[in-house]
mmCIF file with all atom_site columns, C-alpha atoms and ligand atoms in Angstrom:
data_model
loop_
_atom_site.group_PDB
_atom_site.id
_atom_site.type_symbol
_atom_site.label_atom_id
_atom_site.label_alt_id
_atom_site.label_comp_id
_atom_site.label_asym_id
_atom_site.label_entity_id
_atom_site.label_seq_id
_atom_site.pdbx_PDB_ins_code
_atom_site.Cartn_x
_atom_site.Cartn_y
_atom_site.Cartn_z
_atom_site.occupancy
_atom_site.B_iso_or_equiv
_atom_site.pdbx_formal_charge
_atom_site.auth_seq_id
_atom_site.auth_comp_id
_atom_site.auth_asym_id
_atom_site.auth_atom_id
_atom_site.pdbx_PDB_model_num
ATOM   1   C  CA  . MET A 1 1   ? 0.076   0.138  0.088   1.00 0.00 ? 1   MET A CA  1
ATOM   2   C  CA  . ASN A 1 2   ? 1.664   3.206  -0.891  1.00 0.00 ? 2   ASN A CA  1
ATOM   3   C  CA  . LEU A 1 3   ? 1.258   6.099  2.422   1.00 0.00 ? 3   LEU A CA  1
ATOM   4   C  CA  . SER A 1 4   ? 3.933   8.269  0.228   1.00 0.00 ? 4   SER A CA  1
ATOM   5   C  CA  . LEU A 1 5   ? 3.878   9.250  -3.482  1.00 0.00 ? 5   LEU A CA  1
ATOM   6   C  CA  . PRO A 1 6   ? 5.935   11.933 -4.942  1.00 0.00 ? 6   PRO A CA  1
ATOM   7   C  CA  . PHE A 1 7   ? 4.936   14.501 -7.155  1.00 0.00 ? 7   PHE A CA  1
ATOM   8   C  CA  . HIS A 1 8   ? 5.490   17.369 -9.586  1.00 0.00 ? 8   HIS A CA  1
ATOM   9   C  CA  . VAL A 1 9   ? 3.948   20.381 -9.318  1.00 0.00 ? 9   VAL A CA  1
ATOM   10  C  CA  . ALA A 1 10  ? 5.388   21.671 -12.447 1.00 0.00 ? 10  ALA A CA  1
ATOM   11  C  CA  . ASP A 1 11  ? 3.251   19.239 -14.559 1.00 0.00 ? 11  ASP A CA  1
ATOM   12  C  CA  . GLY A 1 12  ? 1.354   17.972 -12.190 1.00 0.00 ? 12  GLY A CA  1
ATOM   13  C  CA  . MET A 1 13  ? 2.246   13.858 -12.676 1.00 0.00 ? 13  MET A CA  1
ATOM   14  C  CA  . ILE A 1 14  ? 2.848   11.884 -10.230 1.00 0.00 ? 14  ILE A CA  1
ATOM   15  C  CA  . ALA A 1 15  ? 5.251   9.118  -10.670 1.00 0.00 ? 15  ALA A CA  1
ATOM   16  C  CA  . GLY A 1 16  ? 4.054   5.740  -11.916 1.00 0.00 ? 16  GLY A CA  1
ATOM   17  C  CA  . HIS A 1 17  ? 0.162   7.201  -12.324 1.00 0.00 ? 17  HIS A CA  1
ATOM   18  C  CA  . ARG A 1 18  ? -1.173  7.750  -15.720 1.00 0.00 ? 18  ARG A CA  1
ATOM   19  C  CA  . PRO A 1 19  ? -3.686  10.895 -15.548 1.00 0.00 ? 19  PRO A CA  1
ATOM   20  C  CA  . MET A 1 20  ? -6.580  11.040 -17.600 1.00 0.00 ? 20  MET A CA  1
ATOM   21  C  CA  . GLU A 1 21  ? -6.999  13.339 -20.013 1.00 0.00 ? 21  GLU A CA  1
ATOM   22  C  CA  . ARG A 1 22  ? -9.980  15.537 -21.003 1.00 0.00 ? 22  ARG A CA  1
ATOM   23  C  CA  . HIS A 1 23  ? -10.189 17.098 -24.643 1.00 0.00 ? 23  HIS A CA  1
ATOM   24  C  CA  . LEU A 1 24  ? -11.835 19.754 -25.847 1.00 0.00 ? 24  LEU A CA  1
ATOM   25  C  CA  . ARG A 1 25  ? -14.574 17.020 -27.474 1.00 0.00 ? 25  ARG A CA  1
ATOM   26  C  CA  . ASP A 1 26  ? -14.764 16.534 -24.164 1.00 0.00 ? 26  ASP A CA  1
ATOM   27  C  CA  . VAL A 1 27  ? -15.985 19.468 -22.778 1.00 0.00 ? 27  VAL A CA  1
ATOM   28  C  CA  . ALA A 1 28  ? -17.581 21.028 -25.708 1.00 0.00 ? 28  ALA A CA  1
ATOM   29  C  CA  . ALA A 1 29  ? -21.339 21.094 -25.355 1.00 0.00 ? 29  ALA A CA  1
ATOM   30  C  CA  . ALA A 1 30  ? -20.715 22.448 -21.743 1.00 0.00 ? 30  ALA A CA  1
ATOM   31  C  CA  . PHE A 1 31  ? -19.130 25.993 -23.110 1.00 0.00 ? 31  PHE A CA  1
ATOM   32  C  CA  . ALA A 1 32  ? -21.648 28.371 -24.264 1.00 0.00 ? 32  ALA A CA  1
ATOM   33  C  CA  . ASP A 1 33  ? -20.296 29.668 -27.129 1.00 0.00 ? 33  ASP A CA  1
ATOM   34  C  CA  . GLN A 1 34  ? -21.253 26.895 -29.817 1.00 0.00 ? 34  GLN A CA  1
ATOM   35  C  CA  . ALA A 1 35  ? -19.545 28.420 -32.899 1.00 0.00 ? 35  ALA A CA  1
ATOM   36  C  CA  . ALA A 1 36  ? -16.456 29.125 -30.985 1.00 0.00 ? 36  ALA A CA  1
ATOM   37  C  CA  . ALA A 1 37  ? -16.033 25.457 -29.804 1.00 0.00 ? 37  ALA A CA  1
ATOM   38  C  CA  . ALA A 1 38  ? -16.937 24.013 -33.083 1.00 0.00 ? 38  ALA A CA  1
ATOM   39  C  CA  . ASN A 1 39  ? -14.556 26.051 -34.636 1.00 0.00 ? 39  ASN A CA  1
ATOM   40  C  CA  . LEU A 1 40  ? -11.702 24.191 -31.791 1.00 0.00 ? 40  LEU A CA  1
ATOM   41  C  CA  . ALA A 1 41  ? -13.150 20.717 -32.407 1.00 0.00 ? 41  ALA A CA  1
ATOM   42  C  CA  . ALA A 1 42  ? -10.726 19.889 -35.530 1.00 0.00 ? 42  ALA A CA  1
ATOM   43  C  CA  . ASP A 1 43  ? -7.888  20.928 -33.551 1.00 0.00 ? 43  ASP A CA  1
ATOM   44  C  CA  . ASN A 1 44  ? -9.264  19.163 -30.418 1.00 0.00 ? 44  ASN A CA  1
ATOM   45  C  CA  . PRO A 1 45  ? -7.061  20.900 -28.126 1.00 0.00 ? 45  PRO A CA  1
ATOM   46  C  CA  . LEU A 1 46  ? -6.094  18.864 -24.493 1.00 0.00 ? 46  LEU A CA  1
ATOM   47  C  CA  . LEU A 1 47  ? -7.948  21.226 -21.559 1.00 0.00 ? 47  LEU A CA  1
ATOM   48  C  CA  . TYR A 1 48  ? -6.975  19.071 -18.363 1.00 0.00 ? 48  TYR A CA  1
ATOM   49  C  CA  . TYR A 1 49  ? -5.915  15.963 -16.913 1.00 0.00 ? 49  TYR A CA  1
ATOM   50  C  CA  . VAL A 1 50  ? -6.330  14.354 -13.471 1.00 0.00 ? 50  VAL A CA  1
ATOM   51  C  CA  . THR A 1 51  ? -4.369  11.835 -11.639 1.00 0.00 ? 51  THR A CA  1
ATOM   52  C  CA  . MET A 1 52  ? -7.636  10.071 -9.711  1.00 0.00 ? 52  MET A CA  1
ATOM   53  C  CA  . ILE A 1 53  ? -5.652  8.012  -6.607  1.00 0.00 ? 53  ILE A CA  1
ATOM   54  C  CA  . ASP A 1 54  ? -8.381  6.094  -5.476  1.00 0.00 ? 54  ASP A CA  1
ATOM   55  C  CA  . GLU A 1 55  ? -6.987  3.261  -3.956  1.00 0.00 ? 55  GLU A CA  1
ATOM   56  C  CA  . HIS A 1 56  ? -7.983  3.626  -0.643  1.00 0.00 ? 56  HIS A CA  1
ATOM   57  C  CA  . ASN A 1 57  ? -11.609 2.045  0.084   1.00 0.00 ? 57  ASN A CA  1
ATOM   58  C  CA  . GLY A 1 58  ? -14.185 1.520  2.620   1.00 0.00 ? 58  GLY A CA  1
ATOM   59  C  CA  . VAL A 1 59  ? -15.556 3.692  5.341   1.00 0.00 ? 59  VAL A CA  1
ATOM   60  C  CA  . GLY A 1 60  ? -13.788 6.530  6.973   1.00 0.00 ? 60  GLY A CA  1
ATOM   61  C  CA  . ALA A 1 61  ? -11.234 6.141  3.763   1.00 0.00 ? 61  ALA A CA  1
ATOM   62  C  CA  . LEU A 1 62  ? -10.168 9.175  1.348   1.00 0.00 ? 62  LEU A CA  1
ATOM   63  C  CA  . HIS A 1 63  ? -10.052 9.544  -2.281  1.00 0.00 ? 63  HIS A CA  1
ATOM   64  C  CA  . TYR A 1 64  ? -7.408  12.318 -3.554  1.00 0.00 ? 64  TYR A CA  1
ATOM   65  C  CA  . ALA A 1 65  ? -6.958  13.398 -7.362  1.00 0.00 ? 65  ALA A CA  1
ATOM   66  C  CA  . LEU A 1 66  ? -4.217  16.202 -8.799  1.00 0.00 ? 66  LEU A CA  1
ATOM   67  C  CA  . GLY A 1 67  ? -5.460  18.316 -11.569 1.00 0.00 ? 67  GLY A CA  1
ATOM   68  C  CA  . VAL A 1 68  ? -3.890  20.398 -14.684 1.00 0.00 ? 68  VAL A CA  1
ATOM   69  C  CA  . LEU A 1 69  ? -6.142  22.983 -15.960 1.00 0.00 ? 69  LEU A CA  1
ATOM   70  C  CA  . LEU A 1 70  ? -4.372  24.219 -19.149 1.00 0.00 ? 70  LEU A CA  1
ATOM   71  C  CA  . PRO A 1 71  ? -4.879  27.748 -19.502 1.00 0.00 ? 71  PRO A CA  1
ATOM   72  C  CA  . GLY A 1 72  ? -6.986  28.852 -22.457 1.00 0.00 ? 72  GLY A CA  1
ATOM   73  C  CA  . LYS A 1 73  ? -10.296 30.611 -23.815 1.00 0.00 ? 73  LYS A CA  1
ATOM   74  C  CA  . VAL A 1 74  ? -13.439 29.072 -26.118 1.00 0.00 ? 74  VAL A CA  1
ATOM   75  C  CA  . GLY A 1 75  ? -14.416 32.393 -27.378 1.00 0.00 ? 75  GLY A CA  1
ATOM   76  C  CA  . ALA A 1 76  ? -14.311 34.567 -24.051 1.00 0.00 ? 76  ALA A CA  1
ATOM   77  C  CA  . GLU A 1 77  ? -14.920 31.765 -21.980 1.00 0.00 ? 77  GLU A CA  1
ATOM   78  C  CA  . TYR A 1 78  ? -11.854 30.528 -20.065 1.00 0.00 ? 78  TYR A CA  1
ATOM   79  C  CA  . TYR A 1 79  ? -10.899 26.860 -20.417 1.00 0.00 ? 79  TYR A CA  1
ATOM   80  C  CA  . MET A 1 80  ? -12.932 24.859 -17.612 1.00 0.00 ? 80  MET A CA  1
ATOM   81  C  CA  . THR A 1 81  ? -13.614 21.519 -16.124 1.00 0.00 ? 81  THR A CA  1
ATOM   82  C  CA  . LYS A 1 82  ? -17.057 19.479 -17.109 1.00 0.00 ? 82  LYS A CA  1
ATOM   83  C  CA  . GLY A 1 83  ? -17.942 20.308 -13.296 1.00 0.00 ? 83  GLY A CA  1
ATOM   84  C  CA  . HIS A 1 84  ? -20.078 17.056 -11.416 1.00 0.00 ? 84  HIS A CA  1
ATOM   85  C  CA  . LEU A 1 85  ? -21.883 16.518 -8.157  1.00 0.00 ? 85  LEU A CA  1
ATOM   86  C  CA  . HIS A 1 86  ? -21.408 13.455 -5.972  1.00 0.00 ? 86  HIS A CA  1
ATOM   87  C  CA  . ALA A 1 87  ? -22.773 11.014 -6.406  1.00 0.00 ? 87  ALA A CA  1
ATOM   88  C  CA  . TRP A 1 88  ? -23.365 10.759 -2.748  1.00 0.00 ? 88  TRP A CA  1
ATOM   89  C  CA  . ARG A 1 89  ? -24.618 14.384 -2.020  1.00 0.00 ? 89  ARG A CA  1
ATOM   90  C  CA  . PRO A 1 90  ? -23.711 15.162 0.730   1.00 0.00 ? 90  PRO A CA  1
ATOM   91  C  CA  . ALA A 1 91  ? -19.887 14.634 0.339   1.00 0.00 ? 91  ALA A CA  1
ATOM   92  C  CA  . ALA A 1 92  ? -17.840 17.595 0.666   1.00 0.00 ? 92  ALA A CA  1
ATOM   93  C  CA  . GLU A 1 93  ? -14.444 17.885 -1.222  1.00 0.00 ? 93  GLU A CA  1
ATOM   94  C  CA  . VAL A 1 94  ? -10.836 20.277 -0.603  1.00 0.00 ? 94  VAL A CA  1
ATOM   95  C  CA  . TYR A 1 95  ? -9.309  21.605 -3.187  1.00 0.00 ? 95  TYR A CA  1
ATOM   96  C  CA  . ILE A 1 96  ? -6.273  23.020 -2.477  1.00 0.00 ? 96  ILE A CA  1
ATOM   97  C  CA  . GLY A 1 97  ? -4.390  25.401 -5.382  1.00 0.00 ? 97  GLY A CA  1
ATOM   98  C  CA  . LEU A 1 98  ? -1.036  24.681 -5.980  1.00 0.00 ? 98  LEU A CA  1
ATOM   99  C  CA  . ALA A 1 99  ? -0.217  26.693 -9.007  1.00 0.00 ? 99  ALA A CA  1
ATOM   100 C  CA  . GLY A 1 100 ? -1.802  29.160 -11.369 1.00 0.00 ? 100 GLY A CA  1
ATOM   101 C  CA  . GLN A 1 101 ? -4.768  31.533 -10.761 1.00 0.00 ? 101 GLN A CA  1
ATOM   102 C  CA  . GLY A 1 102 ? -8.471  30.350 -11.700 1.00 0.00 ? 102 GLY A CA  1
ATOM   103 C  CA  . MET A 1 103 ? -11.577 30.134 -9.703  1.00 0.00 ? 103 MET A CA  1
ATOM   104 C  CA  . MET A 1 104 ? -14.648 27.838 -9.079  1.00 0.00 ? 104 MET A CA  1
ATOM   105 C  CA  . LEU A 1 105 ? -17.930 27.285 -9.772  1.00 0.00 ? 105 LEU A CA  1
ATOM   106 C  CA  . LEU A 1 106 ? -20.338 26.052 -7.544  1.00 0.00 ? 106 LEU A CA  1
ATOM   107 C  CA  . GLU A 1 107 ? -24.003 25.529 -7.864  1.00 0.00 ? 107 GLU A CA  1
ATOM   108 C  CA  . HIS A 1 108 ? -26.373 23.981 -5.249  1.00 0.00 ? 108 HIS A CA  1
ATOM   109 C  CA  . ALA A 1 109 ? -27.930 20.864 -6.383  1.00 0.00 ? 109 ALA A CA  1
ATOM   110 C  CA  . GLU A 1 110 ? -31.691 21.467 -4.775  1.00 0.00 ? 110 GLU A CA  1
ATOM   111 C  CA  . THR A 1 111 ? -31.986 25.488 -4.222  1.00 0.00 ? 111 THR A CA  1
ATOM   112 C  CA  . GLY A 1 112 ? -29.824 26.135 -7.249  1.00 0.00 ? 112 GLY A CA  1
ATOM   113 C  CA  . GLU A 1 113 ? -28.078 28.913 -4.854  1.00 0.00 ? 113 GLU A CA  1
ATOM   114 C  CA  . CYS A 1 114 ? -24.511 30.374 -6.699  1.00 0.00 ? 114 CYS A CA  1
ATOM   115 C  CA  . SER A 1 115 ? -21.538 31.034 -5.159  1.00 0.00 ? 115 SER A CA  1
ATOM   116 C  CA  . THR A 1 116 ? -18.149 31.327 -6.655  1.00 0.00 ? 116 THR A CA  1
ATOM   117 C  CA  . ALA A 1 117 ? -14.378 31.049 -4.679  1.00 0.00 ? 117 ALA A CA  1
ATOM   118 C  CA  . PRO A 1 118 ? -10.852 32.197 -6.253  1.00 0.00 ? 118 PRO A CA  1
ATOM   119 C  CA  . LEU A 1 119 ? -8.732  29.139 -6.767  1.00 0.00 ? 119 LEU A CA  1
ATOM   120 C  CA  . ALA A 1 120 ? -4.926  29.551 -6.776  1.00 0.00 ? 120 ALA A CA  1
ATOM   121 C  CA  . ALA A 1 121 ? -1.248  29.023 -5.518  1.00 0.00 ? 121 ALA A CA  1
ATOM   122 C  CA  . ASN A 1 122 ? -1.778  29.124 -1.854  1.00 0.00 ? 122 ASN A CA  1
ATOM   123 C  CA  . THR A 1 123 ? -5.517  29.215 -1.703  1.00 0.00 ? 123 THR A CA  1
ATOM   124 C  CA  . VAL A 1 124 ? -7.468  26.677 -0.390  1.00 0.00 ? 124 VAL A CA  1
ATOM   125 C  CA  . VAL A 1 125 ? -11.565 26.255 -1.332  1.00 0.00 ? 125 VAL A CA  1
ATOM   126 C  CA  . TYR A 1 126 ? -13.989 24.245 0.910   1.00 0.00 ? 126 TYR A CA  1
ATOM   127 C  CA  . VAL A 1 127 ? -16.170 22.583 -1.579  1.00 0.00 ? 127 VAL A CA  1
ATOM   128 C  CA  . PRO A 1 128 ? -19.835 22.413 0.558   1.00 0.00 ? 128 PRO A CA  1
ATOM   129 C  CA  . GLY A 1 129 ? -21.941 18.764 -0.222  1.00 0.00 ? 129 GLY A CA  1
ATOM   130 C  CA  . HIS A 1 130 ? -24.581 19.352 -2.681  1.00 0.00 ? 130 HIS A CA  1
ATOM   131 C  CA  . MET A 1 131 ? -22.897 21.674 -4.715  1.00 0.00 ? 131 MET A CA  1
ATOM   132 C  CA  . ALA A 1 132 ? -21.816 20.668 -7.988  1.00 0.00 ? 132 ALA A CA  1
ATOM   133 C  CA  . HIS A 1 133 ? -18.616 22.161 -8.859  1.00 0.00 ? 133 HIS A CA  1
ATOM   134 C  CA  . ARG A 1 134 ? -16.813 23.370 -11.717 1.00 0.00 ? 134 ARG A CA  1
ATOM   135 C  CA  . THR A 1 135 ? -12.823 24.490 -12.067 1.00 0.00 ? 135 THR A CA  1
ATOM   136 C  CA  . VAL A 1 136 ? -11.905 27.455 -14.332 1.00 0.00 ? 136 VAL A CA  1
ATOM   137 C  CA  . ASN A 1 137 ? -8.637  28.727 -15.459 1.00 0.00 ? 137 ASN A CA  1
ATOM   138 C  CA  . THR A 1 138 ? -8.464  32.496 -16.113 1.00 0.00 ? 138 THR A CA  1
ATOM   139 C  CA  . GLY A 1 139 ? -4.701  32.927 -15.650 1.00 0.00 ? 139 GLY A CA  1
ATOM   140 C  CA  . SER A 1 140 ? -1.755  32.147 -18.318 1.00 0.00 ? 140 SER A CA  1
ATOM   141 C  CA  . GLU A 1 141 ? -0.183  29.197 -16.398 1.00 0.00 ? 141 GLU A CA  1
ATOM   142 C  CA  . PRO A 1 142 ? -1.574  26.106 -15.982 1.00 0.00 ? 142 PRO A CA  1
ATOM   143 C  CA  . LEU A 1 143 ? -4.073  25.369 -12.598 1.00 0.00 ? 143 LEU A CA  1
ATOM   144 C  CA  . VAL A 1 144 ? -2.867  22.618 -10.886 1.00 0.00 ? 144 VAL A CA  1
ATOM   145 C  CA  . TYR A 1 145 ? -4.509  22.141 -7.903  1.00 0.00 ? 145 TYR A CA  1
ATOM   146 C  CA  . TRP A 1 146 ? -6.019  18.625 -5.131  1.00 0.00 ? 146 TRP A CA  1
ATOM   147 C  CA  . GLY A 1 147 ? -8.766  17.639 -4.787  1.00 0.00 ? 147 GLY A CA  1
ATOM   148 C  CA  . ILE A 1 148 ? -9.599  15.564 -1.294  1.00 0.00 ? 148 ILE A CA  1
ATOM   149 C  CA  . LEU A 1 149 ? -12.549 13.568 -0.993  1.00 0.00 ? 149 LEU A CA  1
ATOM   150 C  CA  . SER A 1 150 ? -14.395 10.988 0.983   1.00 0.00 ? 150 SER A CA  1
ATOM   151 C  CA  . SER A 1 151 ? -13.924 7.586  -1.045  1.00 0.00 ? 151 SER A CA  1
ATOM   152 C  CA  . ASP A 1 152 ? -17.764 7.115  -1.026  1.00 0.00 ? 152 ASP A CA  1
ATOM   153 C  CA  . ALA A 1 153 ? -18.458 10.307 -2.700  1.00 0.00 ? 153 ALA A CA  1
ATOM   154 C  CA  . GLY A 1 154 ? -18.737 9.367  -6.302  1.00 0.00 ? 154 GLY A CA  1
ATOM   155 C  CA  . HIS A 1 155 ? -18.872 11.307 -9.602  1.00 0.00 ? 155 HIS A CA  1
ATOM   156 C  CA  . ASP A 1 156 ? -22.241 12.223 -11.000 1.00 0.00 ? 156 ASP A CA  1
ATOM   157 C  CA  . TYR A 1 157 ? -21.709 14.120 -14.105 1.00 0.00 ? 157 TYR A CA  1
ATOM   158 C  CA  . GLY A 1 158 ? -25.384 13.483 -15.448 1.00 0.00 ? 158 GLY A CA  1
ATOM   159 C  CA  . ALA A 1 159 ? -27.264 16.799 -13.430 1.00 0.00 ? 159 ALA A CA  1
ATOM   160 C  CA  . VAL A 1 160 ? -24.845 18.966 -14.880 1.00 0.00 ? 160 VAL A CA  1
ATOM   161 C  CA  . GLY A 1 161 ? -24.487 17.749 -18.717 1.00 0.00 ? 161 GLY A CA  1
ATOM   162 C  CA  . GLU A 1 162 ? -28.473 18.630 -18.667 1.00 0.00 ? 162 GLU A CA  1
ATOM   163 C  CA  . ARG A 1 163 ? -28.726 21.697 -17.198 1.00 0.00 ? 163 ARG A CA  1
ATOM   164 C  CA  . ASN A 1 164 ? -25.304 22.803 -17.316 1.00 0.00 ? 164 ASN A CA  1
ATOM   165 C  CA  . PHE A 1 165 ? -24.093 26.225 -14.550 1.00 0.00 ? 165 PHE A CA  1
ATOM   166 C  CA  . ARG A 1 166 ? -26.290 29.132 -14.395 1.00 0.00 ? 166 ARG A CA  1
ATOM   167 C  CA  . GLN A 1 167 ? -23.056 31.038 -14.683 1.00 0.00 ? 167 GLN A CA  1
ATOM   168 C  CA  . VAL A 1 168 ? -20.303 31.664 -16.543 1.00 0.00 ? 168 VAL A CA  1
ATOM   169 C  CA  . VAL A 1 169 ? -16.333 32.698 -16.349 1.00 0.00 ? 169 VAL A CA  1
ATOM   170 C  CA  . VAL A 1 170 ? -15.743 34.965 -19.822 1.00 0.00 ? 170 VAL A CA  1
ATOM   171 C  CA  . GLU A 1 171 ? -12.871 37.581 -20.596 1.00 0.00 ? 171 GLU A CA  1
ATOM   172 C  CA  . VAL A 1 172 ? -14.305 40.811 -20.732 1.00 0.00 ? 172 VAL A CA  1
ATOM   173 C  CA  . ASP A 1 173 ? -11.940 43.625 -21.940 1.00 0.00 ? 173 ASP A CA  1
ATOM   174 C  CA  . GLY A 1 174 ? -9.135  41.695 -20.270 1.00 0.00 ? 174 GLY A CA  1
ATOM   175 C  CA  . GLN A 1 175 ? -10.499 40.135 -17.242 1.00 0.00 ? 175 GLN A CA  1
ATOM   176 C  CA  . PRO A 1 176 ? -12.294 37.688 -15.562 1.00 0.00 ? 176 PRO A CA  1
ATOM   177 C  CA  . VAL A 1 177 ? -16.152 38.125 -15.087 1.00 0.00 ? 177 VAL A CA  1
ATOM   178 C  CA  . VAL A 1 178 ? -18.587 36.087 -13.665 1.00 0.00 ? 178 VAL A CA  1
ATOM   179 C  CA  . MET A 1 179 ? -22.140 36.490 -15.342 1.00 0.00 ? 179 MET A CA  1
ATOM   180 C  CA  . GLU A 1 180 ? -25.590 34.660 -15.817 1.00 0.00 ? 180 GLU A CA  1
ATOM   181 C  CA  . ARG A 1 181 ? -25.360 32.023 -18.898 1.00 0.00 ? 181 ARG A CA  1
ATOM   182 C  CA  . ALA A 1 182 ? -28.046 33.651 -19.961 1.00 0.00 ? 182 ALA A CA  1
ATOM   183 C  CA  . ASP A 1 183 ? -27.209 37.177 -20.217 1.00 0.00 ? 183 ASP A CA  1
ATOM   184 C  CA  . PHE A 1 184 ? -23.605 36.016 -21.927 1.00 0.00 ? 184 PHE A CA  1
ATOM   185 C  CA  . LEU A 1 185 ? -25.983 33.881 -24.146 1.00 0.00 ? 185 LEU A CA  1
ATOM   186 C  CA  . ALA A 1 186 ? -27.672 37.438 -25.018 1.00 0.00 ? 186 ALA A CA  1
ATOM   187 C  CA  . ARG A 1 187 ? -24.714 39.347 -26.103 1.00 0.00 ? 187 ARG A CA  1
ATOM   188 C  CA  . LEU A 1 188 ? -23.284 36.692 -28.116 1.00 0.00 ? 188 LEU A CA  1
ATOM   189 C  CA  . GLU A 1 189 ? -26.705 36.910 -29.890 1.00 0.00 ? 189 GLU A CA  1
ATOM   190 C  CA  . ALA A 1 190 ? -26.377 40.493 -29.882 1.00 0.00 ? 190 ALA A CA  1
ATOM   191 C  CA  . GLN A 1 191 ? -23.280 40.705 -32.090 1.00 0.00 ? 191 GLN A CA  1
ATOM   192 C  CA  . ARG A 1 192 ? -23.783 37.950 -34.185 1.00 0.00 ? 192 ARG A CA  1
HETATM 193 C  C1  . S6P B 2 .   ? -12.903 14.554 -8.094  1.00 0.00 ? 201 S6P B C1  1
HETATM 194 C  C2  . S6P B 2 .   ? -12.098 16.122 -8.335  1.00 0.00 ? 201 S6P B C2  1
HETATM 195 C  C3  . S6P B 2 .   ? -11.169 16.713 -9.309  1.00 0.00 ? 201 S6P B C3  1
HETATM 196 C  C4  . S6P B 2 .   ? -12.325 16.902 -10.462 1.00 0.00 ? 201 S6P B C4  1
HETATM 197 C  C5  . S6P B 2 .   ? -11.356 17.751 -11.279 1.00 0.00 ? 201 S6P B C5  1
HETATM 198 C  C6  . S6P B 2 .   ? -12.047 17.014 -13.305 1.00 0.00 ? 201 S6P B C6  1
HETATM 199 O  O1  . S6P B 2 .   ? -13.678 14.691 -7.421  1.00 0.00 ? 201 S6P B O1  1
HETATM 200 O  O2  . S6P B 2 .   ? -13.614 17.265 -7.769  1.00 0.00 ? 201 S6P B O2  1
HETATM 201 O  O3  . S6P B 2 .   ? -10.332 16.315 -9.489  1.00 0.00 ? 201 S6P B O3  1
HETATM 202 O  O4  . S6P B 2 .   ? -12.251 15.862 -10.973 1.00 0.00 ? 201 S6P B O4  1
HETATM 203 O  O5  . S6P B 2 .   ? -11.357 18.942 -10.988 1.00 0.00 ? 201 S6P B O5  1
HETATM 204 O  O6  . S6P B 2 .   ? -13.037 17.858 -12.924 1.00 0.00 ? 201 S6P B O6  1
HETATM 205 P  P1  . S6P B 2 .   ? -14.404 17.359 -13.401 1.00 0.00 ? 201 S6P B P1  1
HETATM 206 O  O7  . S6P B 2 .   ? -15.789 17.796 -13.673 1.00 0.00 ? 201 S6P B O7  1
HETATM 207 O  O8  . S6P B 2 .   ? -14.238 16.557 -15.068 1.00 0.00 ? 201 S6P B O8  1
HETATM 208 O  O9  . S6P B 2 .   ? -14.189 15.851 -13.001 1.00 0.00 ? 201 S6P B O9  1
HETATM 209 ZN ZN1 . ZN  B 3 .   ? -15.747 16.177 -6.614  1.00 0.00 ? 202 ZN  B ZN1 1
#
């Protein structure tokens, strides 16, 4: 049993473990600007990779994952993760930022209440249970972070896949801005 694992902040790799990669086409449906996503589909750039350590299981055990979200945008919307709820809704999670600059979008599964939290080097974020969570890279360097959660949490991508998040993080005049998706879509429509 591995109780100690060396990892490298510089590239977000854990020795002896192969990360799971997500490319644009895996996440394309989540981006508001579908025309911009379609333009990038042929290149299908890598958006992020995650190494999940899920070898410890049972009551009280923890899973933990090292994520690397690359810098970039689809239209004006920053690169982001698919986002998910935990299958066991009450399960919370702690994110520890190691490098880069970004934020998390949080949205309550039942009440729809939205909040944002900065996630960056030297920042820790507590994600309460019942909150869908998505990571967004608003900087120019890779955003590297640990996520630590109960081994019983599980990942549920279904609800987020259907509803998406109510808010988007987009670049306006060179700055990251959190906006209602509906307002951003109206802006896009007005520009066409
Ligand atoms: C695991 C933790 C993260 C995410 C990673 C990718 O519970 O929340 O490691 O898996 O940020 O996001 P997603 O939504 O594609 O799993
Ligand atoms: Zn999670």
